[in-house]
XYZ file of C-alpha atoms in Angstrom:
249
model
C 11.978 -11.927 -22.748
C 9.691 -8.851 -23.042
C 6.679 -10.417 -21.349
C 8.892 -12.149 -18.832
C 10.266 -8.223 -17.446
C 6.752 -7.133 -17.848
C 5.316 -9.890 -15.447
C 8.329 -8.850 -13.268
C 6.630 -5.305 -13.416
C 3.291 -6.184 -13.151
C 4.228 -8.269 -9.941
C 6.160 -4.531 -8.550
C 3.140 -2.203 -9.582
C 0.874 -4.745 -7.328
C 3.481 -4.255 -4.007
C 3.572 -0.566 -5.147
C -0.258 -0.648 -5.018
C -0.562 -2.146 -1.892
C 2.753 -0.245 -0.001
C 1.242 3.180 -1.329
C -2.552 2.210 0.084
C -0.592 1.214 3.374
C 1.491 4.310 2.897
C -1.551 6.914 2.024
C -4.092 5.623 4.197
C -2.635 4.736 7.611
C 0.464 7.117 8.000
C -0.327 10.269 5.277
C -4.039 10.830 5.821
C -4.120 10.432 9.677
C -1.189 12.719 10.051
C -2.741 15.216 7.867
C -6.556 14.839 8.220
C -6.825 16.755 11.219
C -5.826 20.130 10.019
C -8.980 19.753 7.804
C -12.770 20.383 9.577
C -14.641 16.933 9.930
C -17.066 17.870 7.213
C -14.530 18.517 4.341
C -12.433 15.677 5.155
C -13.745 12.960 3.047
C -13.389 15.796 0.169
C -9.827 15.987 0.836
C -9.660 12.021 1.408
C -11.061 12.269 -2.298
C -7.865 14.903 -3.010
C -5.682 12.462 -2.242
C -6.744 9.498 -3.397
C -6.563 10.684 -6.677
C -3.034 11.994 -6.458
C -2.647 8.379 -5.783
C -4.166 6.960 -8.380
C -2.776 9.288 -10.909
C 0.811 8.382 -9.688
C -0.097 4.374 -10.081
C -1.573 4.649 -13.689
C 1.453 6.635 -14.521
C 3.968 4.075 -12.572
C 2.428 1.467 -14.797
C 3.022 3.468 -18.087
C 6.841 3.754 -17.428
C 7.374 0.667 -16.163
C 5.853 -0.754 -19.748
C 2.829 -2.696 -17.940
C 0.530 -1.340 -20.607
C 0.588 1.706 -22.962
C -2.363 4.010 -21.716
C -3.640 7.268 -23.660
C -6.792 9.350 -22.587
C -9.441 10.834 -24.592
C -10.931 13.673 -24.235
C -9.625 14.707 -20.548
C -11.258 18.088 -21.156
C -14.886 16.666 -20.974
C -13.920 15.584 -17.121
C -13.955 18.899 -15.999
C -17.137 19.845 -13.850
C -18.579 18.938 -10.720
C -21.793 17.505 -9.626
C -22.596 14.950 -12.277
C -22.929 10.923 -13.195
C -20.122 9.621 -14.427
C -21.142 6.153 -16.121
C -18.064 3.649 -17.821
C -18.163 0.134 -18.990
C -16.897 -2.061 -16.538
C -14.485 -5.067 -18.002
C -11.376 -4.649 -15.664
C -10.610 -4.541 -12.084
C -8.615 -1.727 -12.535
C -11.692 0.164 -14.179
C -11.659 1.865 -11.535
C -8.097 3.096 -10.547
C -8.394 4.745 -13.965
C -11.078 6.662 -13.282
C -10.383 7.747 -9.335
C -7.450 8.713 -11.441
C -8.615 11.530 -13.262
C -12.162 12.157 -12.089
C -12.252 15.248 -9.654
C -13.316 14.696 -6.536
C -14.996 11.204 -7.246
C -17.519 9.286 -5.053
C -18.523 5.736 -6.350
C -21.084 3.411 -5.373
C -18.913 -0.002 -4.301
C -19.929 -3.761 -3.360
C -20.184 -4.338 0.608
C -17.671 -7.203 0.138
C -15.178 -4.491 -0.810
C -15.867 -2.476 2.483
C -14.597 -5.480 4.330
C -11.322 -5.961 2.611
C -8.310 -4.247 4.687
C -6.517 -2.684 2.175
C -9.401 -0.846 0.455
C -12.547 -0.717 3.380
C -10.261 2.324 5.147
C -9.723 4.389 1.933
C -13.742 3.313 1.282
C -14.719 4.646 4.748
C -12.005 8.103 4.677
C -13.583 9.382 1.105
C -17.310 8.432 1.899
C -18.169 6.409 -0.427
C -21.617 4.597 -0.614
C -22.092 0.906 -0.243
C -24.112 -0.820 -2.363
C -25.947 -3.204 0.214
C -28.504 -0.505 1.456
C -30.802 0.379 -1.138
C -32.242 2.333 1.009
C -29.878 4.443 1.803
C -27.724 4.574 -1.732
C -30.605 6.795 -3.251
C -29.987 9.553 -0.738
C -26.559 9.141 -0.486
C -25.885 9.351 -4.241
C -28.032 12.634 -5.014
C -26.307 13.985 -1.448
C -23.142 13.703 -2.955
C -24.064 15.150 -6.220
C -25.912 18.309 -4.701
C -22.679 18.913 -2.677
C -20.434 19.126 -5.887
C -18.780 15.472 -6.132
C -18.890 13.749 -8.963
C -20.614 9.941 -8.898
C -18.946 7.145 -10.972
C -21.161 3.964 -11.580
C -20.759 0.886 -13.301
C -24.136 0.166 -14.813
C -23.216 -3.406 -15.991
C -22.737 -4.413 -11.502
C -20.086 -6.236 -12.194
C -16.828 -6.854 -14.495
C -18.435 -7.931 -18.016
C -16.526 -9.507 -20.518
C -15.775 -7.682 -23.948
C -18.000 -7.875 -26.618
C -20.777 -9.527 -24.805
C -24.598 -7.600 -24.890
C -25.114 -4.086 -23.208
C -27.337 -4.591 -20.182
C -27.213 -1.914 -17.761
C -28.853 -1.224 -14.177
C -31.561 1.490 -14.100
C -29.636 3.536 -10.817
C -27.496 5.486 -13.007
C -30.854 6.960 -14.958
C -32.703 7.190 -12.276
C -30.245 9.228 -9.931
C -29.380 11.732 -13.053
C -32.765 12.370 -13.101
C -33.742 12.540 -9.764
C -30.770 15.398 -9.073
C -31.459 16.506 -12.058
C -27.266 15.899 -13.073
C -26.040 15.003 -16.839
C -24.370 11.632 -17.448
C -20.580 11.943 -18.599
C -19.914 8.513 -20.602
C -16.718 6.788 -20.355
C -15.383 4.025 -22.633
C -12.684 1.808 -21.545
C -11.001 -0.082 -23.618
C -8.131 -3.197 -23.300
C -6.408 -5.126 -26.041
C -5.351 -7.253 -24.552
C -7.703 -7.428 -21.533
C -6.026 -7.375 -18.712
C -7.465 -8.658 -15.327
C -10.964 -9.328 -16.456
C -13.540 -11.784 -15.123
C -11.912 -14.721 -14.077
C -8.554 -13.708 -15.201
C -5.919 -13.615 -11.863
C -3.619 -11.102 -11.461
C -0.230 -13.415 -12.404
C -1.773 -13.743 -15.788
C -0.069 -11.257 -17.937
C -1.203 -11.219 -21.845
C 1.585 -12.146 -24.158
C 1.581 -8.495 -25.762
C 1.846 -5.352 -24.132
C -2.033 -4.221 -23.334
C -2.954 -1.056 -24.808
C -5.418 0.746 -22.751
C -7.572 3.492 -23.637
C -9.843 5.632 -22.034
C -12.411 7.987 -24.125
C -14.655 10.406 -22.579
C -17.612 11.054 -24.389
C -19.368 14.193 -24.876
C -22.063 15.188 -21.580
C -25.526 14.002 -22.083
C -28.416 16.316 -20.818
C -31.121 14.139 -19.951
C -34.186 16.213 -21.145
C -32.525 16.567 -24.037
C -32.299 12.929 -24.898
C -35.956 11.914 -23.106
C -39.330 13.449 -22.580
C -38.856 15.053 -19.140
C -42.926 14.883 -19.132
C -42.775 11.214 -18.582
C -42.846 9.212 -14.832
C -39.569 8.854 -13.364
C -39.560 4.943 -13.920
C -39.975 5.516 -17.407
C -37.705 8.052 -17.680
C -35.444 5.852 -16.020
C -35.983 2.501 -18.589
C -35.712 5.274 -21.882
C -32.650 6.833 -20.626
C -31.051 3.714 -19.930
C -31.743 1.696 -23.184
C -29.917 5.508 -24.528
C -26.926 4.254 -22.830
C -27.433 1.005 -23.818
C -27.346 1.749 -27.591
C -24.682 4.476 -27.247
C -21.987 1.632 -25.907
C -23.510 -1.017 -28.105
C -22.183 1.119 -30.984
C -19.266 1.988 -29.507
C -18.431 -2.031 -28.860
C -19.556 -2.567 -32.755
């Protein structure tokens, strides 16, 4: 009976989802956008999506779709710097435009050309992935303006428990703006819509899902700042690589 009501509210959290997007990003933000100046509008684009966001995570918590709990909130507070998270949900994400301020993120092209997401993509500015080179500029633009820049440095959704191999863009663009890394662990038991799992599939208990921030890592303090940028780049990644290896251990 329990996991029957909460595939019932699974089911209403997705209309809610897709209502609010419809909702936020073709009545709300075009009747309000204008009283902003065109250069701070993807900033307040950014304002609202996360009011968003915040509302959906917490829609899902009373509506007993999961139990959620966040760790160390406190260490989100700051501007300008790389925040990097494990990636093993599609909703990875939502949790994180949820309580990041003013969050840019670096997203696949084939998201830009869905509908229901390629507006809000296009309104907060953030940076497609299909240009590499453009990303580079883009990505230290938005940090030296203030936002903060979540990547994924698995790529794509990556299955629980399975090796730690990250993408060198998150190293390289903390060290090229010279920004500290902010580590994020997210956590599902059950997982709930990983890789190849569809969003009808709801897990027979109640997923409990946890985010933990981790404390801010200062580059140089972790590396020799002496060294060439691409090796920099390799060192401070295996870092990350070992710090969620023994986190996943």
């Amino acid at each position: 009976m329990e996991r029957g009501l909460r595939f019932a509210a699974t089911v209403l959290s997705y209309l809610v989802y897709g209502l609010g997007a419809l909702l936020v990003w073709w009545l709300i933000y075009p009747a309000t956008a204008w009283r902003h100046p065109p250069a701070v509008r993807p900033a307040y684009a950014r304002r609202l999506s996360r009011r968003a966001f915040r509302f959906f995570v917490e829609w899902m918590r009373r509506t007993g779709v999961w139990d959620f709990h966040l760790e160390g909130a406190q260490r989100l507070r700051g501007r300008g710097r790389v925040i990097v998270a494990n990636h093993p949900s599609f909703l990875d994400i939502v949790l994180l435009f949820a309580f990041v301020e003013d969050a840019v993120c670096v997203v696949k092209p084939s998201l830009a050309r869905v509908p229901l997401v390629g507006r809000p993509i296009r309104c907060c500015g953030h940076i497609r992935a299909d240009d590499s080179q453009t990303l580079l500029p883009a990505a230290l633009a938005a940090l030296r303006q203030g936002a903060n820049l979540i990547l994924f440095p698995q790529g794509t959704r990556t299955p629980p428990g399975e090796p730690c191999r990250f993408h060198r863009s998150a190293a390289r663009i903390a060290l090229e703006a010279g920004a500290s890394i902010v580590p994020v662990f997210l956590r599902y038991r059950p997982l709930l819509l990983g890789k190849g799992q569809s969003w009808h599939q709801v897990p027979e208990h109640r997923p409990a899902v946890t985010v933990t921030v981790g404390a801010e890592i200062e580059p140089e303090k972790v590396i020799d700042a002496e060294l060439p940028l691409s090796v920099a780049a390799r060192r401070l990644t295996r870092h990350l690589e070992r710090l969620y290896s023994d986190w996943q251990a």
